[in-house]
Amino acid sequence: MIRDALSKGTIYGLLFVGGGLMLLPFFWMLSTSLKTPNEVMLMPPRWFPAHAEWQNYVKAFQMAPFGRYLVNSVIVTVLSTLGELITTLLAAYAFSRLAFWGRDVLFSLLLGTMMVPGEVLLVPNYVTLSKLGWIDRYEALILPWTASVFAIFLLRQHFLSVPKELSYAARVDGAGDFRFLREVMVPITRPALVTIVLLKTIGSWNAFLWPLIVTNSREMRTLPVGLTAFTTEAGTAYELLMAAAAFVILPMIILFLMLQRHIVEGLSRAGIKG
Amino acid sequence: MRVELDAVTMRFGDVAAVDGLSATFESGELIGLLGPSGCGKSTTLFMLAGLYRPTSGEIRFDGTVVNDVPPERRSIGMVFQNYALYPHMTVFDNIAFPLRMQKVPKAERQERVLEMARLVRIEHLLGRKPAQLSGGQQQRVAIARSLVKRPKLLLLDEPLSNLDARLRLEMREEIRRIQRAVGITTVFVTHDQEEAMSLSDRILIMEGGRRQQFAAPQVMYDRPASRFVAFFLGNPPINLLSARYRQDGSVLVFPDGTRLAVDPTPYAGLDDELPVTVGIRPEAATVQAPDEIRSLDDTGHFIGTVAYRETIGRDTLIRVDLAEGVLRLLVPAHETPPLGARVVVIPDRTRLHLFRESDGRALHKDTPDDAQATRRVG
Amino acid sequence: MEKPTLTSTLKALLYLAPALAVLITFTVYPILQSLLLSFYADYDYFRDIVYRYGLDNYRFLLQDPDFHLALRNTAIFVLGVVPASIALSLAVAFLLNSRIRLRAFFRTVYFIPTVTSIVAVAIVWRWIFHSDYGLMNYVLSLFGISPIHWLTDPKWALPSLILFSIWKSLGYNIVLFLAGLASIPETYHQAARIDQASAWSRFWHITFPLLSPTTFFVSIVSIIGAFKVFDEVYALFGGSPGPLKSALTLVYYIYLKFYREQDYAVASAAAYVLFLITFVFTLIQLYIGKKRVHY
């Protein structure tokens, strides 16, 4: 319909210009990350480096413990995603398939907590974790994020759309609840599970405020926290800073490019249902 | 397996979905549970499966009370209305699933799945996923899955309602064939009287959670125990007209003055001035032109006008408007009177159905109802 | 569903236990504790003794110029980001929806910023905003505009932040709008076409009104999200709330009170103010959203 109002050429032109603007920062990041220090400070700037300084990546990696940050980010992302997946599967199953007293009240209560911004939780959670002696440890980075009301809500919706007769059939066939969850519900709702896992992975990888607060030592920093610290450490060495930013950004872009269907469709679904 | 329902009641909150239901199904019988939606027939099936636990009463399998036995230990197979095939598993895996749950060794599993596939004639489909099958094929897979455990009772929930008309006919015969081949006691739920009539050894007809009648199809059609049963069975449905019985002359008097003589001997409780509902099956009357009535007395016919006609195969369905009420009748196609014609309708007196107006119970002395569950002695 | 019994409840509890353990400890308890904390008027935190409860912390916020600044900046930020982001993403979504080829390609391109770390891309933007060697000032210089001190001039700090945030937020909104557009049945357009409505009048009288539930949803989500801005500020201004606190936002204020000044009670009170603000928008969504948004 827009096509009648604007010519095809105009549409493509607008989209290309807009797309270029969206990607320009990434291009600039990569381009800068391959420049020599002198090239970085050239005015007018050079769009492409004279020749690629791959050494910048090695230098940046050595200047700060990015290896350690990377390991931390991977550990935190994998474990909190795994944790959330398990708690979500079990809870969503209970809320969609098991009869228990106070189910609706409990569910509404949990939904209600979604209205509260995470910032409200900062102080008490910090205090709780201090009392447990977990500050600056993996427990603090991971445990609070191993359950999510949003994920439970999302998966419950998907579980509810699986016909009830399948549960009955499984019972008649001799499968218990856990067996049914594992062998029938999980395979059937796999697209939804993939979406939940991907959204969690991206969120966990990019998380900043919480890791910033609960880590003190360099050894416990995740990539985003390490990267902000690196901005002071690198000073004006923008080529190194850009190389470091690329460490953080590229894994998620690659993951996204490979699995974007699940992410985009999942987000649309979650968004439309509100 | 012999199945007994003994005063079984199932309440959901304040509503009794099944209310004091009793019946006994003999071993190897094919039983149709028939009734309109919400009559409690599916609830009854789910109680037999063990998916619902009766609020009161007893369910007995071969004399043993099974109220508290969970479905997986009841030795039952069940086919659901939407078949409930596991969508992510192949046909083979679907059929093998119950055996896997019973930890049957792989070789035996393979053999038994194949045996079932042959029985329901889907050997060539074992590698497919349910979504790649037609409705009839899915139905066959569901039956195979339900029988692979060698259950003693097969439960079918509206087995044909998701199929188109032609497949329905085919699967009706198939269910009958498979049930005969396995010799298993089978209970199926349906709201379609034709399906129940054609398939069942005996029909248990329910309404409002209660048993209306339990008998063989033809018996029930000929001797319905109530107005409800009479109306529910048969298509086109039976014609129901209000009248009063007058002992003087043994006649039924209709509001418009028409009088119809009846033989009161087969009926009980046919008191003078009793308000009754008269049931006339569409095929249990003849239609004649008015000039042919001279030989008849005035207590054997209705007079009306043909208001509508519709050819259905060999017969024609006509609607005759009376002074009060209408009659829908089946007449041979070549004898159909033209629209607007004045006609005389002569009901077959021996096939009249009389029901008490107040509660709809049949007045006929012999309305077979195999209802009473054999009480356990001692 | 069957009636719950003691056995079935115990079983369900087993399934719920892992999630509940985490959620109660790290979500439900902190919500209540934080509320309580915001009323601590006189307390010894280390010995866990509260001498007096009261509204002191809220009173403090009322007269704290920093808090006023944070509120003001946050409000400007919301007003600067949300309408612009919605207008732009709506426009892009319409363009993408015109059944062109490369639709999936463009959707991917526009969505990429959404999946990237805010902190990391903010550092890239820091470089783009650089006063002397930044790409932005270079491009402006081509149009004869003299260099702007994007991140170091208090006047420009908020606009820089807004610009960056619009760029970052487009992709997510575009995806939501595309989903909304896809849910509008084609028949409406066909009917309007038969009625000889022009392209623009079809847009204004059909597409736009039918899209209103999505637009409303996206607006509310964006507003709530924008009120919580923090990572962007921290990374863009190198761990400071901008020159002369010119980009001090509400969450940054909470962070400062809590982490830098260890004033937990005031931080909690400020967090509850944030909750109150977002709660108003949640309520608007819940009540008006259900009734009024259609055609």
CSV table of N, CA and C in Angstrom, one decimal, chain B residues 192-253:
chain,number,residue,atom,x,y,z
B,192,ASP,N,-24.0,-38.7,18.0
B,192,ASP,CA,-24.7,-39.0,16.7
B,192,ASP,C,-25.4,-40.3,16.8
B,193,GLN,N,-26.8,-40.2,16.8
B,193,GLN,CA,-27.6,-41.4,17.1
B,193,GLN,C,-27.4,-42.4,16.0
B,194,GLU,N,-27.1,-41.9,14.7
B,194,GLU,CA,-27.0,-42.9,13.6
B,194,GLU,C,-25.7,-43.7,13.9
B,195,GLU,N,-24.7,-43.1,14.3
B,195,GLU,CA,-23.4,-43.7,14.6
B,195,GLU,C,-23.6,-44.8,15.7
B,196,ALA,N,-24.3,-44.4,16.7
B,196,ALA,CA,-24.6,-45.3,17.9
B,196,ALA,C,-25.4,-46.5,17.4
B,197,MET,N,-26.5,-46.2,16.6
B,197,MET,CA,-27.4,-47.2,16.1
B,197,MET,C,-26.6,-48.3,15.3
B,198,SER,N,-25.7,-47.8,14.4
B,198,SER,CA,-25.1,-48.7,13.4
B,198,SER,C,-24.0,-49.5,14.0
B,199,LEU,N,-23.4,-49.0,15.1
B,199,LEU,CA,-22.1,-49.5,15.6
B,199,LEU,C,-22.3,-50.4,16.8
B,200,SER,N,-23.3,-50.0,17.7
B,200,SER,CA,-23.3,-50.6,19.0
B,200,SER,C,-24.0,-52.0,19.1
B,201,ASP,N,-23.5,-52.8,20.0
B,201,ASP,CA,-24.3,-53.9,20.4
B,201,ASP,C,-25.5,-53.5,21.3
B,202,ARG,N,-25.1,-52.6,22.2
B,202,ARG,CA,-26.2,-52.0,23.0
B,202,ARG,C,-25.8,-50.5,23.2
B,203,ILE,N,-26.9,-49.7,23.4
B,203,ILE,CA,-26.7,-48.2,23.5
B,203,ILE,C,-27.1,-47.9,24.9
B,204,LEU,N,-26.3,-47.1,25.6
B,204,LEU,CA,-26.7,-46.5,26.8
B,204,LEU,C,-26.9,-45.0,26.5
B,205,ILE,N,-28.2,-44.6,26.6
B,205,ILE,CA,-28.5,-43.2,26.3
B,205,ILE,C,-28.7,-42.4,27.5
B,206,MET,N,-28.0,-41.3,27.6
B,206,MET,CA,-28.0,-40.4,28.8
B,206,MET,C,-28.5,-39.0,28.5
B,207,GLU,N,-29.1,-38.5,29.6
B,207,GLU,CA,-29.4,-37.1,29.5
B,207,GLU,C,-29.3,-36.5,30.9
B,208,GLY,N,-28.8,-35.3,31.0
B,208,GLY,CA,-28.6,-34.6,32.3
B,208,GLY,C,-27.9,-35.5,33.3
B,209,GLY,N,-27.0,-36.3,32.9
B,209,GLY,CA,-26.2,-37.1,33.8
B,209,GLY,C,-26.8,-38.4,34.2
B,210,ARG,N,-28.1,-38.6,33.7
B,210,ARG,CA,-28.8,-39.8,34.1
B,210,ARG,C,-29.0,-40.7,32.9
B,211,ARG,N,-29.2,-42.0,33.3
B,211,ARG,CA,-29.4,-43.0,32.3
B,211,ARG,C,-30.9,-42.8,31.8
B,212,GLN,N,-31.1,-42.8,30.5
B,212,GLN,CA,-32.5,-42.7,30.0
B,212,GLN,C,-32.9,-44.1,29.6
B,213,GLN,N,-32.0,-44.9,29.0
B,213,GLN,CA,-32.4,-46.2,28.6
B,213,GLN,C,-31.1,-47.0,28.2
B,214,PHE,N,-31.1,-48.3,28.4
B,214,PHE,CA,-29.9,-49.0,28.0
B,214,PHE,C,-30.4,-50.3,27.4
B,215,ALA,N,-30.3,-50.4,26.1
B,215,ALA,CA,-30.8,-51.6,25.3
B,215,ALA,C,-30.2,-51.7,24.0
B,216,ALA,N,-30.5,-52.7,23.3
B,216,ALA,CA,-30.0,-52.9,21.9
B,216,ALA,C,-30.6,-51.8,21.0
B,217,PRO,N,-29.9,-51.4,20.0
B,217,PRO,CA,-30.4,-50.3,19.1
B,217,PRO,C,-31.8,-50.4,18.6
B,218,GLN,N,-32.2,-51.6,18.0
B,218,GLN,CA,-33.5,-51.7,17.4
B,218,GLN,C,-34.6,-51.8,18.5
B,219,VAL,N,-34.2,-52.4,19.6
B,219,VAL,CA,-35.2,-52.5,20.7
B,219,VAL,C,-35.5,-51.1,21.2
B,220,MET,N,-34.5,-50.3,21.3
B,220,MET,CA,-34.6,-48.9,21.8
B,220,MET,C,-35.4,-48.1,20.8
B,221,TYR,N,-35.2,-48.3,19.6
B,221,TYR,CA,-35.9,-47.6,18.5
B,221,TYR,C,-37.4,-47.9,18.6
B,222,ASP,N,-37.7,-49.2,18.7
B,222,ASP,CA,-39.1,-49.6,18.7
B,222,ASP,C,-39.8,-49.4,20.0
B,223,ARG,N,-39.1,-49.5,21.1
B,223,ARG,CA,-39.7,-49.3,22.4
B,223,ARG,C,-39.0,-48.3,23.2
B,224,PRO,N,-38.9,-47.1,22.9
B,224,PRO,CA,-38.2,-46.1,23.7
B,224,PRO,C,-38.9,-45.9,25.0
B,225,ALA,N,-38.0,-45.8,26.0
B,225,ALA,CA,-38.5,-45.7,27.4
B,225,ALA,C,-39.0,-44.3,27.7
B,226,SER,N,-38.7,-43.3,26.9
B,226,SER,CA,-39.1,-42.0,27.2
B,226,SER,C,-39.3,-41.2,25.9
B,227,ARG,N,-40.0,-40.0,26.0
B,227,ARG,CA,-40.1,-39.1,24.9
B,227,ARG,C,-38.7,-38.7,24.4
B,228,PHE,N,-37.8,-38.5,25.4
B,228,PHE,CA,-36.5,-38.0,25.1
B,228,PHE,C,-35.8,-39.0,24.2
B,229,VAL,N,-35.9,-40.3,24.6
B,229,VAL,CA,-35.2,-41.4,23.8
B,229,VAL,C,-35.8,-41.4,22.4
B,230,ALA,N,-37.2,-41.4,22.4
B,230,ALA,CA,-37.9,-41.5,21.1
B,230,ALA,C,-37.4,-40.4,20.2
B,231,PHE,N,-37.3,-39.2,20.7
B,231,PHE,CA,-37.0,-38.0,19.9
B,231,PHE,C,-35.5,-38.0,19.5
B,232,PHE,N,-34.7,-38.6,20.4
B,232,PHE,CA,-33.2,-38.6,20.1
B,232,PHE,C,-32.8,-39.6,19.0
B,233,LEU,N,-33.5,-40.7,19.0
B,233,LEU,CA,-33.2,-41.7,18.0
B,233,LEU,C,-34.1,-41.5,16.7
B,234,GLY,N,-33.4,-41.7,15.6
B,234,GLY,CA,-34.2,-41.6,14.4
B,234,GLY,C,-34.0,-40.3,13.7
B,235,ASN,N,-33.9,-40.3,12.4
B,235,ASN,CA,-33.7,-39.1,11.6
B,235,ASN,C,-34.4,-39.4,10.3
B,236,PRO,N,-35.4,-38.6,9.9
B,236,PRO,CA,-35.9,-37.4,10.6
B,236,PRO,C,-36.5,-37.8,11.9
B,237,PRO,N,-36.6,-36.9,12.9
B,237,PRO,CA,-37.0,-37.3,14.2
B,237,PRO,C,-38.5,-37.6,14.2
B,238,ILE,N,-38.9,-38.3,15.3
B,238,ILE,CA,-40.3,-38.6,15.5
B,238,ILE,C,-41.2,-37.4,15.7
B,239,ASN,N,-42.4,-37.5,15.2
B,239,ASN,CA,-43.4,-36.4,15.4
B,239,ASN,C,-44.0,-36.5,16.7
B,240,LEU,N,-44.1,-35.4,17.5
B,240,LEU,CA,-44.7,-35.5,18.8
B,240,LEU,C,-45.8,-34.5,18.9
B,241,LEU,N,-47.0,-35.0,19.3
B,241,LEU,CA,-48.2,-34.2,19.3
B,241,LEU,C,-48.9,-34.4,20.7
B,242,SER,N,-49.4,-33.3,21.2
B,242,SER,CA,-50.1,-33.4,22.5
B,242,SER,C,-51.5,-33.8,22.3
B,243,ALA,N,-52.0,-34.6,23.3
B,243,ALA,CA,-53.4,-35.1,23.2
B,243,ALA,C,-53.9,-35.5,24.6
B,244,ARG,N,-55.2,-35.9,24.7
B,244,ARG,CA,-55.7,-36.4,26.0
B,244,ARG,C,-56.3,-37.8,25.6
B,245,TYR,N,-56.2,-38.7,26.6
B,245,TYR,CA,-56.8,-40.0,26.4
B,245,TYR,C,-58.2,-40.0,27.0
B,246,ARG,N,-59.1,-40.5,26.2
B,246,ARG,CA,-60.5,-40.6,26.7
B,246,ARG,C,-60.9,-42.1,26.7
B,247,GLN,N,-61.2,-42.6,28.0
B,247,GLN,CA,-61.4,-44.0,28.2
B,247,GLN,C,-62.7,-44.4,27.4
B,248,ASP,N,-63.6,-43.5,27.3
B,248,ASP,CA,-64.9,-43.8,26.6
B,248,ASP,C,-64.6,-43.8,25.1
B,249,GLY,N,-64.5,-45.0,24.6
B,249,GLY,CA,-64.2,-45.2,23.2
B,249,GLY,C,-62.7,-45.5,22.9
B,250,SER,N,-61.9,-45.4,23.9
B,250,SER,CA,-60.5,-45.6,23.8
B,250,SER,C,-59.9,-44.8,22.7
B,251,VAL,N,-60.0,-43.5,22.8
B,251,VAL,CA,-59.5,-42.6,21.8
B,251,VAL,C,-58.6,-41.5,22.4
B,252,LEU,N,-57.7,-41.1,21.5
B,252,LEU,CA,-56.8,-39.9,21.8
B,252,LEU,C,-57.5,-38.7,21.2
B,253,VAL,N,-57.7,-37.7,22.0
B,253,VAL,CA,-58.4,-36.5,21.5
B,253,VAL,C,-57.3,-35.4,21.4
